[in-house]
């Protein structure tokens, strides 16, 4: 059955590519680092006897043989957030390969081919657009989106070409004839730990909207400008950000995060004439998220006009919340009960590639317990036992789907 030592060794090998000084990982899409990580994963896929390759925009895949055409898709991602953890993404890819290698060792050929993928740029850390690879697989990635640029002004389009892929052929990455998609991912929260469950069933995925909020005021002399004659954008931003938190707390399960902020010109003795920050707003119900967004936009406008500041709000990405397929949830639940684990069903606050497949094919997710719920942090951890249990659940879920 599942060889957890092999999974663990592979996770450790992968974590060495892009390791940060405090043991985390920074591995952005379309970089040589990420290419090296993909090549490493490709060797694991080959050891599992899979036919491997990269699609037109660089999604890595390995596929097993099957008796029919309709394919079961599994996967996750190997790109990371800045100084992220070593399980977020790689667990799902390595576990998917492990399931197929175990089946190969058992000499089991399934009815359906199983394709395991490492989707490009799930996190959105480099270009501010997440799930680039899975959008292309779903056939919904647009040429306009490829023009989004990173902090150095390199577009996704140029980055793809720099790594030898062909964005002009991105439509070739679209998959057809997919029976279902299942992803194993760490929970990144505390629900399973609190419930004492090694693995859990995901009911749905909260939808993120990412906004870039900009204030333009007037730079001025810190010493010579009286307090009542300033158009200070950082004070304006601070008031708006405090209001964002107040508004978010009014809605149960809504989360709002300002993860990035920059100020210009950035001198100690200069009144900030320009400030910009990002807002990540999420909820499992789109109507609740929209209502909170409206309230936030209104308060930002009010603060800006009271302080003679010009406000501009740009949208970086907007992804609808995604419900998980009932039948796949049931298959996962049965597998979890067979493992002797109390079945816990929970929503995912974190976004995942499966959101892009809504309306295309059924999607389901298995969560592995996260230690102290920590993620997007070098302290991210899942025990070997929980890796083994959750990978066995993935194995059994795939076998169940293969029989239906
Ligand atoms: O941002 C997220 O929810 C995920 O980590 N991409
Ligand atoms: Mn993540
Ligand atoms: Mn992830
Ligand atoms: Mn994911």
Coordinates of C-alpha atoms and ligand atoms in Angstrom, one line a residue:
X1 CA 0.0 0.0 0.0
X2 CA 1.0 3.6 0.2
X3 CA 4.8 4.1 0.9
X4 CA 4.9 7.1 3.2
X5 CA 8.7 7.1 3.5
X6 CA 8.9 7.6 -0.3
X7 CA 6.4 10.5 0.0
X8 CA 8.4 12.0 2.9
X9 CA 11.7 11.8 1.1
X10 CA 10.3 13.4 -2.0
X11 CA 8.7 16.2 -0.1
X12 CA 12.0 16.9 1.6
X13 CA 13.9 16.8 -1.7
X14 CA 11.4 19.3 -3.2
X15 CA 11.6 21.6 -0.1
X16 CA 15.4 22.1 -0.9
X17 CA 14.6 23.9 -4.1
X18 CA 14.0 27.5 -3.2
X19 CA 14.6 27.0 0.5
X20 CA 14.7 30.2 2.5
X21 CA 17.0 30.8 5.5
X22 CA 14.3 29.9 8.0
X23 CA 13.4 26.7 6.3
X24 CA 10.5 27.9 4.2
X25 CA 10.3 28.1 0.4
X26 CA 10.1 30.9 -2.1
X27 CA 9.4 29.4 -5.6
X28 CA 7.7 31.7 -8.1
X29 CA 6.2 30.5 -11.4
X30 CA 8.2 30.7 -14.6
X31 CA 11.5 30.9 -12.9
X32 CA 14.5 28.5 -13.2
X33 CA 13.9 27.5 -9.5
X34 CA 10.3 26.4 -10.3
X35 CA 11.5 24.7 -13.5
X36 CA 14.0 22.7 -11.4
X37 CA 11.2 21.7 -9.0
X38 CA 9.1 20.6 -11.9
X39 CA 12.0 18.5 -13.4
X40 CA 12.4 16.9 -10.0
X41 CA 8.7 16.0 -9.8
X42 CA 8.9 14.7 -13.4
X43 CA 11.5 12.1 -12.3
X44 CA 9.1 11.0 -9.6
X45 CA 6.3 10.6 -12.2
X46 CA 8.7 8.6 -14.4
X47 CA 9.6 6.3 -11.5
X48 CA 5.9 5.8 -11.1
X49 CA 5.7 4.6 -14.7
X50 CA 3.7 7.5 -16.0
X51 CA 3.9 9.1 -19.4
X52 CA 5.0 12.6 -18.7
X53 CA 5.2 16.0 -20.3
X54 CA 4.5 19.7 -20.2
X55 CA 1.5 21.3 -21.8
X56 CA 1.8 24.5 -24.0
X57 CA 2.0 26.8 -21.0
X58 CA 4.2 24.6 -18.8
X59 CA 1.7 22.6 -16.7
X60 CA 3.6 19.4 -15.8
X61 CA 1.6 16.1 -16.1
X62 CA 2.0 12.4 -15.7
X63 CA -0.6 10.0 -16.9
X64 CA -1.3 6.3 -16.2
X65 CA -2.9 3.9 -18.7
X66 CA -6.6 3.1 -18.6
X67 CA -9.2 1.0 -20.4
X68 CA -11.3 4.0 -21.4
X69 CA -10.6 7.6 -22.6
X70 CA -12.4 9.5 -19.8
X71 CA -9.7 10.6 -17.4
X72 CA -9.6 11.2 -13.7
X73 CA -7.6 14.4 -12.9
X74 CA -5.6 14.9 -9.7
X75 CA -3.0 17.5 -8.8
X76 CA -2.0 20.6 -7.0
X77 CA 0.9 23.1 -7.4
X78 CA 4.6 23.4 -6.7
X79 CA 4.9 27.2 -6.8
X80 CA 4.8 29.0 -3.5
X81 CA 4.0 32.3 -1.7
X82 CA 7.1 34.3 -0.5
X83 CA 8.7 32.3 2.4
X84 CA 5.9 29.8 2.4
X85 CA 5.6 26.3 3.8
X86 CA 6.8 23.0 2.3
X87 CA 3.4 21.2 2.2
X88 CA 1.2 23.8 0.5
X89 CA 0.9 22.3 -3.0
X90 CA 3.6 19.7 -3.1
X91 CA 1.6 17.4 -0.8
X92 CA -1.1 17.0 -3.4
X93 CA 1.3 16.5 -6.3
X94 CA 3.5 14.0 -4.5
X95 CA 0.6 12.1 -3.0
X96 CA -1.1 11.9 -6.4
X97 CA 2.1 10.4 -7.9
X98 CA 2.4 8.0 -4.9
X99 CA -1.2 6.7 -5.5
X100 CA -0.3 5.9 -9.1
X101 CA 3.1 4.4 -8.2
X102 CA 1.4 2.1 -5.7
X103 CA -1.2 1.0 -8.3
X104 CA 1.7 0.3 -10.7
X105 CA 3.5 -1.8 -8.1
X106 CA 0.3 -3.6 -7.4
X107 CA 0.0 -4.3 -11.2
X108 CA -3.5 -2.6 -11.1
X109 CA -4.7 -0.9 -14.2
X110 CA -7.8 1.2 -13.7
X111 CA -10.7 1.7 -16.1
X112 CA -9.8 5.4 -16.3
X113 CA -6.4 6.9 -17.0
X114 CA -5.4 9.1 -14.1
X115 CA -3.6 12.3 -14.9
X116 CA -1.6 14.0 -12.1
X117 CA -0.7 17.6 -12.7
X118 CA 1.4 20.3 -11.1
X119 CA -0.5 23.4 -12.2
X120 CA 1.4 26.6 -12.9
X121 CA 1.2 29.5 -10.6
X122 CA -1.6 28.6 -8.2
X123 CA -0.6 31.2 -5.7
X124 CA -0.6 34.3 -7.8
X125 CA 2.4 35.6 -5.8
X126 CA 4.4 36.8 -8.8
X127 CA 1.8 38.4 -11.2
X128 CA -1.1 39.0 -8.8
X129 CA -3.2 36.5 -10.8
X130 CA -3.6 33.0 -9.3
X131 CA -4.3 29.6 -10.8
X132 CA -2.8 30.4 -14.2
X133 CA -2.2 26.8 -15.1
X134 CA -5.6 25.5 -14.0
X135 CA -7.4 28.4 -15.8
X136 CA -5.6 27.3 -19.0
X137 CA -6.6 23.6 -18.3
X138 CA -10.2 24.8 -17.9
X139 CA -9.9 26.8 -21.1
X140 CA -10.7 30.2 -19.5
X141 CA -7.3 31.9 -19.3
X142 CA -7.4 35.0 -21.5
X143 CA -4.8 36.9 -23.6
X144 CA -5.5 40.0 -21.5
X145 CA -4.6 38.1 -18.4
X146 CA -1.3 37.2 -19.9
X147 CA -0.4 40.9 -20.0
X148 CA -0.4 41.1 -16.2
X149 CA 3.1 42.0 -15.1
X150 CA 5.3 41.2 -12.1
X151 CA 7.2 43.8 -10.0
X152 CA 9.9 43.9 -12.6
X153 CA 7.4 44.7 -15.4
X154 CA 7.7 41.2 -17.0
X155 CA 4.4 40.0 -18.3
X156 CA 3.1 36.4 -17.8
X157 CA 3.3 36.1 -21.6
X158 CA 7.0 37.0 -21.6
X159 CA 7.7 34.9 -18.6
X160 CA 6.1 31.9 -20.3
X161 CA 8.3 32.4 -23.4
X162 CA 11.4 32.9 -21.3
X163 CA 10.8 29.4 -19.9
X164 CA 10.4 27.9 -23.4
X165 CA 6.6 27.7 -23.4
X166 CA 4.2 29.1 -26.1
X167 CA 1.4 31.4 -24.8
X168 CA 0.1 31.6 -28.3
X169 CA -0.8 28.0 -28.0
X170 CA -2.4 28.3 -24.5
X171 CA -5.7 27.0 -25.8
X172 CA -4.0 23.6 -26.4
X173 CA -3.7 23.2 -22.6
X174 CA -7.5 23.0 -22.4
X175 CA -8.5 19.4 -21.2
X176 CA -11.6 17.6 -22.4
X177 CA -13.2 14.3 -21.4
X178 CA -12.3 14.6 -17.7
X179 CA -14.5 12.5 -15.4
X180 CA -13.6 14.3 -12.1
X181 CA -10.9 16.3 -10.3
X182 CA -9.7 15.4 -6.8
X183 CA -7.1 17.4 -4.9
X184 CA -5.4 16.5 -1.6
X185 CA -4.2 19.7 0.1
X186 CA -3.3 20.7 3.7
X187 CA -6.1 22.4 5.5
X188 CA -4.1 25.5 6.4
X189 CA -6.5 26.1 9.3
X190 CA -7.4 24.5 12.7
X191 CA -10.7 22.8 12.2
X192 CA -9.3 19.2 11.8
X193 CA -6.8 19.7 14.6
X194 CA -9.6 20.9 16.9
X195 CA -11.8 18.0 15.9
X196 CA -9.0 15.5 16.2
X197 CA -9.3 14.3 12.6
X198 CA -6.2 13.5 10.4
X199 CA -8.1 14.2 7.2
X200 CA -11.3 16.0 6.2
X201 CA -13.9 16.4 3.4
X202 CA -14.1 19.9 1.8
X203 CA -17.6 21.1 1.2
X204 CA -16.7 24.2 -0.8
X205 CA -14.0 26.8 -1.5
X206 CA -14.3 30.4 -0.5
X207 CA -14.0 32.8 -3.4
X208 CA -11.3 35.5 -3.2
X209 CA -11.5 39.0 -4.8
X210 CA -8.1 40.8 -4.9
X211 CA -8.2 44.7 -5.1
X212 CA -5.3 47.2 -5.5
X213 CA -6.3 50.4 -3.7
X214 CA -4.3 53.6 -4.5
X215 CA -4.4 57.0 -2.8
X216 CA -2.8 60.1 -4.3
X217 CA -2.3 63.1 -2.1
X218 CA 0.7 65.5 -1.9
X219 CA 4.2 64.9 -0.8
X220 CA 5.4 67.7 1.5
X221 CA 8.0 68.7 4.1
X222 CA 7.6 66.8 7.4
X223 CA 8.9 69.8 9.3
X224 CA 7.4 72.8 7.5
X225 CA 3.9 71.6 6.8
X226 CA 1.3 72.2 9.6
X227 CA -0.9 69.2 10.5
X228 CA -4.1 70.8 9.1
X229 CA -2.5 71.5 5.7
X230 CA -1.6 68.0 4.7
X231 CA -2.8 65.5 2.1
X232 CA -1.2 62.5 3.8
X233 CA -2.0 59.3 1.9
X234 CA -0.5 56.9 4.5
X235 CA -2.8 58.3 7.3
X236 CA -5.7 57.9 4.8
X237 CA -4.7 54.4 4.0
X238 CA -4.4 53.5 7.7
X239 CA -7.9 54.8 8.4
X240 CA -9.3 52.9 5.5
X241 CA -7.5 49.7 6.5
X242 CA -8.8 49.9 10.1
X243 CA -12.3 50.4 8.6
X244 CA -11.8 47.3 6.4
X245 CA -11.1 45.2 9.5
X246 CA -14.1 46.7 11.3
X247 CA -16.4 45.9 8.4
X248 CA -15.0 42.4 7.9
X249 CA -15.7 41.5 11.6
X250 CA -19.4 42.3 11.0
X251 CA -19.8 39.2 8.7
X252 CA -19.2 35.7 10.2
X253 CA -16.6 33.7 8.2
X254 CA -15.7 36.7 6.0
X255 CA -11.9 37.3 5.9
X256 CA -10.1 40.5 4.7
X257 CA -6.4 40.8 4.5
X258 CA -4.1 43.7 3.5
X259 CA -1.0 41.8 2.6
X260 CA 1.1 44.4 0.7
X261 CA 1.5 48.1 1.2
X262 CA 3.9 50.6 -0.4
X263 CA 4.4 54.3 0.1
X264 CA 6.1 57.0 -2.0
X265 CA 8.4 58.7 -2.0
X266 CA 9.3 56.9 1.3
X267 CA 11.4 59.5 3.0
X268 CA 11.5 59.9 6.8
X269 CA 11.0 63.6 6.5
X270 CA 8.5 63.5 3.6
X271 CA 4.7 63.4 3.9
X272 CA 3.6 60.3 1.8
X273 CA 2.1 61.7 -1.4
X274 CA 1.2 58.2 -2.6
X275 CA 0.1 55.0 -1.0
X276 CA -1.1 51.7 -2.5
X277 CA -2.1 48.4 -0.9
X278 CA -3.7 45.1 -1.8
X279 CA -6.9 43.7 -0.3
X280 CA -7.8 40.0 -0.3
X281 CA -11.5 39.6 0.6
X282 CA -13.1 36.1 0.8
X283 CA -16.3 34.3 1.7
X284 CA -18.0 31.0 0.7
X285 CA -21.1 33.0 -0.3
X286 CA -20.6 35.5 -3.1
X287 CA -23.5 37.8 -2.0
X288 CA -21.9 38.3 1.4
X289 CA -18.5 39.0 -0.1
X290 CA -20.1 41.5 -2.5
X291 CA -21.9 43.3 0.3
X292 CA -18.8 43.7 2.3
X293 CA -16.9 44.9 -0.8
X294 CA -19.5 47.5 -1.4
X295 CA -19.3 48.8 2.2
X296 CA -15.4 48.9 2.0
X297 CA -15.5 50.8 -1.3
X298 CA -18.0 53.3 0.2
X299 CA -15.9 54.0 3.3
X300 CA -12.7 54.3 1.2
X301 CA -14.4 56.9 -0.9
X302 CA -15.6 58.8 2.2
X303 CA -12.2 58.9 3.9
X304 CA -10.5 60.0 0.6
X305 CA -13.0 62.9 -0.1
X306 CA -12.8 64.1 3.5
X307 CA -9.0 64.3 3.2
X308 CA -8.8 65.6 -0.4
X309 CA -7.1 62.4 -1.6
X310 CA -7.7 60.8 -5.0
X311 CA -8.8 57.2 -4.6
X312 CA -8.4 54.6 -7.4
X313 CA -9.4 50.9 -6.9
X314 CA -8.2 48.3 -9.4
X315 CA -9.3 44.7 -9.5
X316 CA -6.5 42.1 -9.7
X317 CA -8.6 39.0 -9.7
X318 CA -12.2 37.9 -8.8
X319 CA -12.9 34.2 -8.4
X320 CA -16.4 32.9 -7.5
X321 CA -16.8 30.6 -4.5
X322 CA -16.9 26.9 -5.6
X323 CA -19.1 24.1 -4.2
X324 CA -17.5 20.6 -4.1
X325 CA -19.4 17.8 -5.9
X326 CA -21.7 15.9 -3.5
X327 CA -20.8 12.5 -5.0
X328 CA -17.0 13.1 -4.6
X329 CA -17.6 14.4 -1.0
X330 CA -19.5 11.1 -0.4
X331 CA -16.6 9.0 -1.9
X332 CA -14.1 10.9 0.3
X333 CA -16.3 10.4 3.4
X334 CA -16.5 6.7 2.9
X335 CA -12.7 6.5 2.4
X336 CA -12.2 8.5 5.6
X337 CA -14.5 6.3 7.6
X338 CA -12.7 3.2 6.3
X339 CA -9.5 4.7 7.8
X340 CA -11.2 4.9 11.1
X341 CA -11.2 8.7 11.0
X342 CA -14.2 10.7 12.3
X343 CA -15.7 12.3 9.1
X344 CA -15.4 16.2 9.4
X345 CA -16.8 18.3 6.5
X346 CA -15.5 21.8 6.3
X347 CA -15.3 24.8 3.9
X348 CA -11.9 25.9 2.5
X349 CA -11.0 29.5 3.3
X350 CA -8.0 29.1 1.0
X351 CA -8.4 29.1 -2.8
X352 CA -7.4 26.1 -4.9
X353 CA -7.1 25.1 -8.5
X354 CA -10.3 23.1 -8.4
X355 CA -12.3 26.4 -8.4
X356 CA -11.4 26.8 -12.1
X357 CA -13.2 23.6 -13.0
X358 CA -16.7 24.5 -11.7
X359 CA -19.1 23.9 -14.6
X360 CA -16.6 21.8 -16.5
X361 CA -16.4 18.6 -14.4
X362 CA -17.1 17.5 -10.8
X363 CA -14.5 18.7 -8.3
X364 CA -13.6 17.5 -4.8
X365 CA -11.0 18.1 -2.2
X366 CA -9.4 16.1 0.7
X367 CA -7.8 18.1 3.5
X368 CA -4.9 16.9 5.6
X369 CA -4.6 18.2 9.2
X370 CA -2.3 21.2 9.6
X371 CA -0.3 21.5 12.9
X372 CA -1.6 24.6 14.8
X373 CA -3.4 25.6 11.5
X374 CA -0.2 27.4 10.4
X375 CA 0.4 27.9 6.7
X376 CA 2.0 30.3 4.2
X377 CA 4.8 30.2 6.9
X378 CA 7.9 28.1 7.2
X379 CA 6.4 26.5 10.3
X380 CA 3.7 24.9 8.1
X381 CA 3.6 21.2 9.2
X382 CA 1.7 18.0 8.6
X383 CA 2.8 14.8 10.4
X384 CA 3.9 11.6 8.5
X385 CA 1.0 9.8 10.0
X386 CA -1.5 12.4 8.6
X387 CA 0.3 12.4 5.3
X388 CA -0.1 8.6 5.1
X389 CA -3.8 8.6 6.2
X390 CA -4.8 11.4 3.8
X391 CA -2.9 9.8 0.9
X392 CA -4.7 6.5 1.6
X393 CA -7.9 8.5 1.4
X394 CA -6.9 9.9 -1.9
X395 CA -6.0 6.4 -3.1
X396 CA -9.4 5.0 -2.1
X397 CA -11.3 7.9 -3.4
X398 CA -9.7 7.5 -6.9
X399 CA -10.5 3.8 -6.8
X400 CA -14.1 4.6 -5.9
X401 CA -14.4 7.2 -8.7
X402 CA -12.9 4.7 -11.1
X403 CA -15.7 2.2 -10.4
X404 CA -18.5 4.7 -11.0
Ligands
LIG1 O1 -4.4 32.3 -1.6 C1 -4.9 31.2 -1.5 O2 -5.9 31.0 -1.0 C2 -4.1 30.0 -1.9 O3 -3.0 29.7 -1.1 N1 -3.7 30.1 -3.3
LIG2 MN1 -1.1 28.7 -0.7
LIG3 MN1 -2.1 25.7 -2.1
LIG4 MN1 -4.6 24.0 -4.3

